[in-house]
Amino acid sequence: MSSLSQPVIKPISDLTSIPLSHHHVRAFKPEQLSPPRDFTQPDFAHDKRLIVEIGAGKGKHALQYAAANPNDQLIAIERTKAKFDAFAKQASSSNLHNLLPIHADAIPWIIHALAPASIDGVYLLYPNPEPHNPNQQWLNMPFFEFLLSRLKGGSEIILASNVEPYIDQAQHRALATWCLPTVREQVPNDSARTHFEIKYLARGERCWQLTMTKPEVYHTRFDSWLAV
Ligand SMILES: C[S@@+](CC[C@H](N)C(=O)[O-])C[C@H]1O[C@@H](n2cnc3c(N)ncnc32)[C@H](O)[C@@H]1O
């Protein structure tokens, strides 16, 4: 395994001569994904930090986060219509001008909406652990490299799960493949950020959080890639 304190910079000779900071070989192909239906380029607040939540569910965390962090703009993306509708209803009555609820698949939306090194943090709270389809786990997807390219250096991806093997594998992947420093913590029993978190903790399950930091100097194949 590579040393954490020294991200490995290795030349990739097959596609380009850009030195990559990670070991993921298979390249994501953003040019093959069309914008989501009814996509419009959002207006981002230039005076706020930009945070993205992927899989926001009914928006409990998003609403709390936006209220508690007025200097951040939170883009909270949910693709399941029934959940999004419940979220959007609460968001419209909350009048939080720094919260942007998005009904879309987060992958094409992020490709078409976000510039390189434009975001200050990502939340992935209780994603489906995909035990039978590990290729669909966020850190196993080639898209993860694209997501890293949209983050500013020094910013964090926060992943939470009640499935300990999922966090084990994600941490291994973060260290060995993506060369990201990680911090792993148990979620406090009285935490109540999301509906799934409340449900798992009420059942007496343990929940875990993995914080991954993008190093200040970090190269991906998408650092200059912009949707046209
Ligand atoms: C297990 S639920 C957790 C919801 C919420 N974060 C919580 O903790 O209560 C995972 C959510 O992620 C959403 N999701 C999964 N993949 C997504 C994607 N590519 N884009 C947007 N949402 C996605 C699902 O629709 C689902 O609502």
PDB file of C-alpha atoms in Angstrom, residues 58-225:
ATOM      1  CA  LYS A  58     -36.190  13.677   2.001  1.00  0.00           C
ATOM      2  CA  GLY A  59     -33.671  16.400   2.774  1.00  0.00           C
ATOM      3  CA  LYS A  60     -33.427  16.282   6.565  1.00  0.00           C
ATOM      4  CA  HIS A  61     -29.664  16.819   6.614  1.00  0.00           C
ATOM      5  CA  ALA A  62     -29.806  19.361   3.793  1.00  0.00           C
ATOM      6  CA  LEU A  63     -32.379  21.546   5.565  1.00  0.00           C
ATOM      7  CA  GLN A  64     -30.492  21.404   8.867  1.00  0.00           C
ATOM      8  CA  TYR A  65     -27.122  22.023   7.214  1.00  0.00           C
ATOM      9  CA  ALA A  66     -28.287  25.030   5.186  1.00  0.00           C
ATOM     10  CA  ALA A  67     -29.938  26.608   8.243  1.00  0.00           C
ATOM     11  CA  ALA A  68     -26.817  26.091  10.380  1.00  0.00           C
ATOM     12  CA  ASN A  69     -24.312  27.218   7.721  1.00  0.00           C
ATOM     13  CA  PRO A  70     -25.530  30.463   6.109  1.00  0.00           C
ATOM     14  CA  ASN A  71     -22.104  31.079   4.560  1.00  0.00           C
ATOM     15  CA  ASP A  72     -22.303  27.846   2.571  1.00  0.00           C
ATOM     16  CA  GLN A  73     -24.475  27.112  -0.444  1.00  0.00           C
ATOM     17  CA  LEU A  74     -25.681  23.506  -0.343  1.00  0.00           C
ATOM     18  CA  ILE A  75     -26.686  21.693  -3.504  1.00  0.00           C
ATOM     19  CA  ALA A  76     -28.671  18.639  -2.395  1.00  0.00           C
ATOM     20  CA  ILE A  77     -29.320  16.083  -5.141  1.00  0.00           C
ATOM     21  CA  GLU A  78     -31.902  13.293  -4.976  1.00  0.00           C
ATOM     22  CA  ARG A  79     -33.049  11.170  -7.904  1.00  0.00           C
ATOM     23  CA  THR A  80     -36.080   9.341  -6.416  1.00  0.00           C
ATOM     24  CA  LYS A  81     -39.121  11.465  -7.233  1.00  0.00           C
ATOM     25  CA  ALA A  82     -41.244  10.681  -4.149  1.00  0.00           C
ATOM     26  CA  LYS A  83     -38.364  11.518  -1.809  1.00  0.00           C
ATOM     27  CA  PHE A  84     -37.420  14.597  -3.778  1.00  0.00           C
ATOM     28  CA  ASP A  85     -41.019  15.876  -3.755  1.00  0.00           C
ATOM     29  CA  ALA A  86     -41.148  15.597   0.057  1.00  0.00           C
ATOM     30  CA  PHE A  87     -37.792  17.390   0.265  1.00  0.00           C
ATOM     31  CA  ALA A  88     -38.773  20.140  -2.205  1.00  0.00           C
ATOM     32  CA  LYS A  89     -41.997  20.848  -0.304  1.00  0.00           C
ATOM     33  CA  GLN A  90     -40.132  21.411   2.951  1.00  0.00           C
ATOM     34  CA  ALA A  91     -37.381  23.358   1.216  1.00  0.00           C
ATOM     35  CA  SER A  92     -39.850  25.788  -0.352  1.00  0.00           C
ATOM     36  CA  SER A  93     -41.509  26.511   3.003  1.00  0.00           C
ATOM     37  CA  SER A  94     -38.158  26.835   4.782  1.00  0.00           C
ATOM     38  CA  ASN A  95     -37.130  29.836   2.677  1.00  0.00           C
ATOM     39  CA  LEU A  96     -33.440  28.915   2.862  1.00  0.00           C
ATOM     40  CA  HIS A  97     -31.808  30.897   0.046  1.00  0.00           C
ATOM     41  CA  ASN A  98     -28.546  28.947   0.377  1.00  0.00           C
ATOM     42  CA  LEU A  99     -30.192  25.559  -0.323  1.00  0.00           C
ATOM     43  CA  LEU A 100     -30.603  24.301  -3.880  1.00  0.00           C
ATOM     44  CA  PRO A 101     -32.594  21.043  -4.061  1.00  0.00           C
ATOM     45  CA  ILE A 102     -31.980  19.209  -7.342  1.00  0.00           C
ATOM     46  CA  HIS A 103     -34.095  16.359  -8.697  1.00  0.00           C
ATOM     47  CA  ALA A 104     -31.658  14.409 -10.861  1.00  0.00           C
ATOM     48  CA  ASP A 105     -29.190  11.595 -11.073  1.00  0.00           C
ATOM     49  CA  ALA A 106     -26.191  13.202  -9.418  1.00  0.00           C
ATOM     50  CA  ILE A 107     -23.678  11.830 -11.935  1.00  0.00           C
ATOM     51  CA  PRO A 108     -24.813  13.612 -15.129  1.00  0.00           C
ATOM     52  CA  TRP A 109     -25.877  16.646 -13.113  1.00  0.00           C
ATOM     53  CA  ILE A 110     -22.409  17.074 -11.583  1.00  0.00           C
ATOM     54  CA  ILE A 111     -20.756  16.523 -14.965  1.00  0.00           C
ATOM     55  CA  HIS A 112     -22.793  19.262 -16.601  1.00  0.00           C
ATOM     56  CA  ALA A 113     -23.105  21.763 -13.730  1.00  0.00           C
ATOM     57  CA  LEU A 114     -19.806  21.859 -11.888  1.00  0.00           C
ATOM     58  CA  ALA A 115     -16.450  23.273 -12.919  1.00  0.00           C
ATOM     59  CA  PRO A 116     -13.109  21.747 -11.891  1.00  0.00           C
ATOM     60  CA  ALA A 117     -11.995  22.612  -8.336  1.00  0.00           C
ATOM     61  CA  SER A 118     -15.264  24.434  -7.629  1.00  0.00           C
ATOM     62  CA  ILE A 119     -16.673  22.653  -4.575  1.00  0.00           C
ATOM     63  CA  ASP A 120     -15.672  22.731  -0.925  1.00  0.00           C
ATOM     64  CA  GLY A 121     -17.154  19.477   0.307  1.00  0.00           C
ATOM     65  CA  VAL A 122     -19.309  16.445  -0.517  1.00  0.00           C
ATOM     66  CA  TYR A 123     -21.737  14.501   1.686  1.00  0.00           C
ATOM     67  CA  LEU A 124     -22.633  10.896   0.894  1.00  0.00           C
ATOM     68  CA  LEU A 125     -24.868   9.973   3.820  1.00  0.00           C
ATOM     69  CA  TYR A 126     -26.040   6.376   4.036  1.00  0.00           C
ATOM     70  CA  PRO A 127     -25.813   5.480   0.346  1.00  0.00           C
ATOM     71  CA  ASN A 128     -27.186   2.109  -0.705  1.00  0.00           C
ATOM     72  CA  PRO A 129     -24.269  -0.231   0.196  1.00  0.00           C
ATOM     73  CA  GLU A 130     -24.790  -2.268  -3.010  1.00  0.00           C
ATOM     74  CA  PRO A 131     -23.590  -5.574  -1.479  1.00  0.00           C
ATOM     75  CA  HIS A 132     -24.413  -7.521  -4.666  1.00  0.00           C
ATOM     76  CA  ASN A 133     -23.100  -4.917  -7.051  1.00  0.00           C
ATOM     77  CA  PRO A 134     -19.846  -3.510  -5.640  1.00  0.00           C
ATOM     78  CA  ASN A 135     -19.127  -1.734  -8.935  1.00  0.00           C
ATOM     79  CA  GLN A 136     -21.962   0.615  -7.991  1.00  0.00           C
ATOM     80  CA  GLN A 137     -20.330   1.645  -4.697  1.00  0.00           C
ATOM     81  CA  TRP A 138     -19.230   5.258  -4.963  1.00  0.00           C
ATOM     82  CA  LEU A 139     -15.506   4.676  -4.421  1.00  0.00           C
ATOM     83  CA  ASN A 140     -15.447   1.813  -6.937  1.00  0.00           C
ATOM     84  CA  MET A 141     -16.899   3.886  -9.738  1.00  0.00           C
ATOM     85  CA  PRO A 142     -14.680   5.586 -12.328  1.00  0.00           C
ATOM     86  CA  PHE A 143     -16.945   8.619 -11.695  1.00  0.00           C
ATOM     87  CA  PHE A 144     -15.215   9.023  -8.309  1.00  0.00           C
ATOM     88  CA  GLU A 145     -12.162  10.429 -10.106  1.00  0.00           C
ATOM     89  CA  PHE A 146     -14.397  12.997 -11.798  1.00  0.00           C
ATOM     90  CA  LEU A 147     -15.942  13.901  -8.434  1.00  0.00           C
ATOM     91  CA  LEU A 148     -12.449  14.415  -6.990  1.00  0.00           C
ATOM     92  CA  SER A 149     -11.628  16.736  -9.886  1.00  0.00           C
ATOM     93  CA  ARG A 150     -14.562  19.009  -8.949  1.00  0.00           C
ATOM     94  CA  LEU A 151     -13.317  19.382  -5.339  1.00  0.00           C
ATOM     95  CA  LYS A 152     -10.888  22.061  -4.267  1.00  0.00           C
ATOM     96  CA  GLY A 153      -7.639  20.849  -2.739  1.00  0.00           C
ATOM     97  CA  GLY A 154      -7.949  20.407   1.008  1.00  0.00           C
ATOM     98  CA  SER A 155     -11.711  19.779   0.919  1.00  0.00           C
ATOM     99  CA  GLU A 156     -13.491  16.720   2.266  1.00  0.00           C
ATOM    100  CA  ILE A 157     -15.825  13.942   1.198  1.00  0.00           C
ATOM    101  CA  ILE A 158     -17.893  12.651   4.129  1.00  0.00           C
ATOM    102  CA  LEU A 159     -19.329   9.139   3.785  1.00  0.00           C
ATOM    103  CA  ALA A 160     -21.600   7.597   6.431  1.00  0.00           C
ATOM    104  CA  SER A 161     -22.954   4.071   6.662  1.00  0.00           C
ATOM    105  CA  ASN A 162     -24.345   1.554   9.121  1.00  0.00           C
ATOM    106  CA  VAL A 163     -22.651  -1.276   7.180  1.00  0.00           C
ATOM    107  CA  GLU A 164     -19.204  -1.706   8.672  1.00  0.00           C
ATOM    108  CA  PRO A 165     -17.769  -3.834   5.810  1.00  0.00           C
ATOM    109  CA  TYR A 166     -18.850  -1.092   3.402  1.00  0.00           C
ATOM    110  CA  ILE A 167     -16.878   1.487   5.401  1.00  0.00           C
ATOM    111  CA  ASP A 168     -13.933  -0.977   5.636  1.00  0.00           C
ATOM    112  CA  GLN A 169     -13.860  -1.371   1.863  1.00  0.00           C
ATOM    113  CA  ALA A 170     -14.353   2.335   1.224  1.00  0.00           C
ATOM    114  CA  GLN A 171     -11.483   3.174   3.549  1.00  0.00           C
ATOM    115  CA  HIS A 172      -9.231   0.622   1.863  1.00  0.00           C
ATOM    116  CA  ARG A 173     -10.167   2.018  -1.548  1.00  0.00           C
ATOM    117  CA  ALA A 174      -9.614   5.628  -0.402  1.00  0.00           C
ATOM    118  CA  LEU A 175      -6.122   4.769   0.832  1.00  0.00           C
ATOM    119  CA  ALA A 176      -4.911   2.210  -1.691  1.00  0.00           C
ATOM    120  CA  THR A 177      -6.542   3.428  -4.910  1.00  0.00           C
ATOM    121  CA  TRP A 178      -7.346   7.101  -4.487  1.00  0.00           C
ATOM    122  CA  CYS A 179      -4.400   7.952  -2.171  1.00  0.00           C
ATOM    123  CA  LEU A 180      -6.633  10.043   0.107  1.00  0.00           C
ATOM    124  CA  PRO A 181      -5.980  10.540   3.823  1.00  0.00           C
ATOM    125  CA  THR A 182      -8.939   9.252   5.830  1.00  0.00           C
ATOM    126  CA  VAL A 183     -10.404   9.655   9.311  1.00  0.00           C
ATOM    127  CA  ARG A 184     -12.873   7.057  10.514  1.00  0.00           C
ATOM    128  CA  GLU A 185     -15.222   7.724  13.443  1.00  0.00           C
ATOM    129  CA  GLN A 186     -18.252   6.157  15.027  1.00  0.00           C
ATOM    130  CA  VAL A 187     -21.348   8.346  14.678  1.00  0.00           C
ATOM    131  CA  PRO A 188     -22.580   9.420  18.148  1.00  0.00           C
ATOM    132  CA  ASN A 189     -25.700   7.569  19.307  1.00  0.00           C
ATOM    133  CA  ASP A 190     -27.671  10.810  19.607  1.00  0.00           C
ATOM    134  CA  SER A 191     -26.873  12.000  16.082  1.00  0.00           C
ATOM    135  CA  ALA A 192     -29.987  12.653  13.991  1.00  0.00           C
ATOM    136  CA  ARG A 193     -28.789  14.011  10.655  1.00  0.00           C
ATOM    137  CA  THR A 194     -30.863  11.886   8.311  1.00  0.00           C
ATOM    138  CA  HIS A 195     -33.926   9.648   8.374  1.00  0.00           C
ATOM    139  CA  PHE A 196     -31.763   6.570   7.796  1.00  0.00           C
ATOM    140  CA  GLU A 197     -29.313   7.555  10.521  1.00  0.00           C
ATOM    141  CA  ILE A 198     -32.177   8.003  13.025  1.00  0.00           C
ATOM    142  CA  LYS A 199     -33.625   4.611  12.044  1.00  0.00           C
ATOM    143  CA  TYR A 200     -30.329   2.722  12.362  1.00  0.00           C
ATOM    144  CA  LEU A 201     -29.328   4.305  15.673  1.00  0.00           C
ATOM    145  CA  ALA A 202     -32.817   3.710  17.128  1.00  0.00           C
ATOM    146  CA  ARG A 203     -32.380   0.003  16.267  1.00  0.00           C
ATOM    147  CA  GLY A 204     -29.163  -0.007  18.314  1.00  0.00           C
ATOM    148  CA  GLU A 205     -26.922  -0.334  15.238  1.00  0.00           C
ATOM    149  CA  ARG A 206     -23.553   1.338  15.061  1.00  0.00           C
ATOM    150  CA  CYS A 207     -23.020   3.912  12.317  1.00  0.00           C
ATOM    151  CA  TRP A 208     -19.698   4.960  10.872  1.00  0.00           C
ATOM    152  CA  GLN A 209     -18.355   8.044   9.196  1.00  0.00           C
ATOM    153  CA  LEU A 210     -15.347   8.163   6.907  1.00  0.00           C
ATOM    154  CA  THR A 211     -13.866  11.569   6.112  1.00  0.00           C
ATOM    155  CA  MET A 212     -11.589  11.643   3.061  1.00  0.00           C
ATOM    156  CA  THR A 213      -9.499  14.713   2.279  1.00  0.00           C
ATOM    157  CA  LYS A 214      -8.362  15.702  -1.195  1.00  0.00           C
ATOM    158  CA  PRO A 215      -4.696  16.709  -0.860  1.00  0.00           C
ATOM    159  CA  GLU A 216      -3.797  20.282  -1.864  1.00  0.00           C
ATOM    160  CA  VAL A 217      -1.786  18.937  -4.794  1.00  0.00           C
ATOM    161  CA  TYR A 218      -3.753  16.207  -6.564  1.00  0.00           C
ATOM    162  CA  HIS A 219      -4.056  15.423 -10.273  1.00  0.00           C
ATOM    163  CA  THR A 220      -6.892  13.674 -12.102  1.00  0.00           C
ATOM    164  CA  ARG A 221      -7.626  13.233 -15.806  1.00  0.00           C
ATOM    165  CA  PHE A 222     -10.452  15.800 -15.504  1.00  0.00           C
ATOM    166  CA  ASP A 223      -8.740  18.802 -13.960  1.00  0.00           C
ATOM    167  CA  SER A 224      -9.343  20.857 -17.133  1.00  0.00           C
ATOM    168  CA  TRP A 225     -12.491  19.080 -18.309  1.00  0.00           C
TER     169      TRP A 225
END
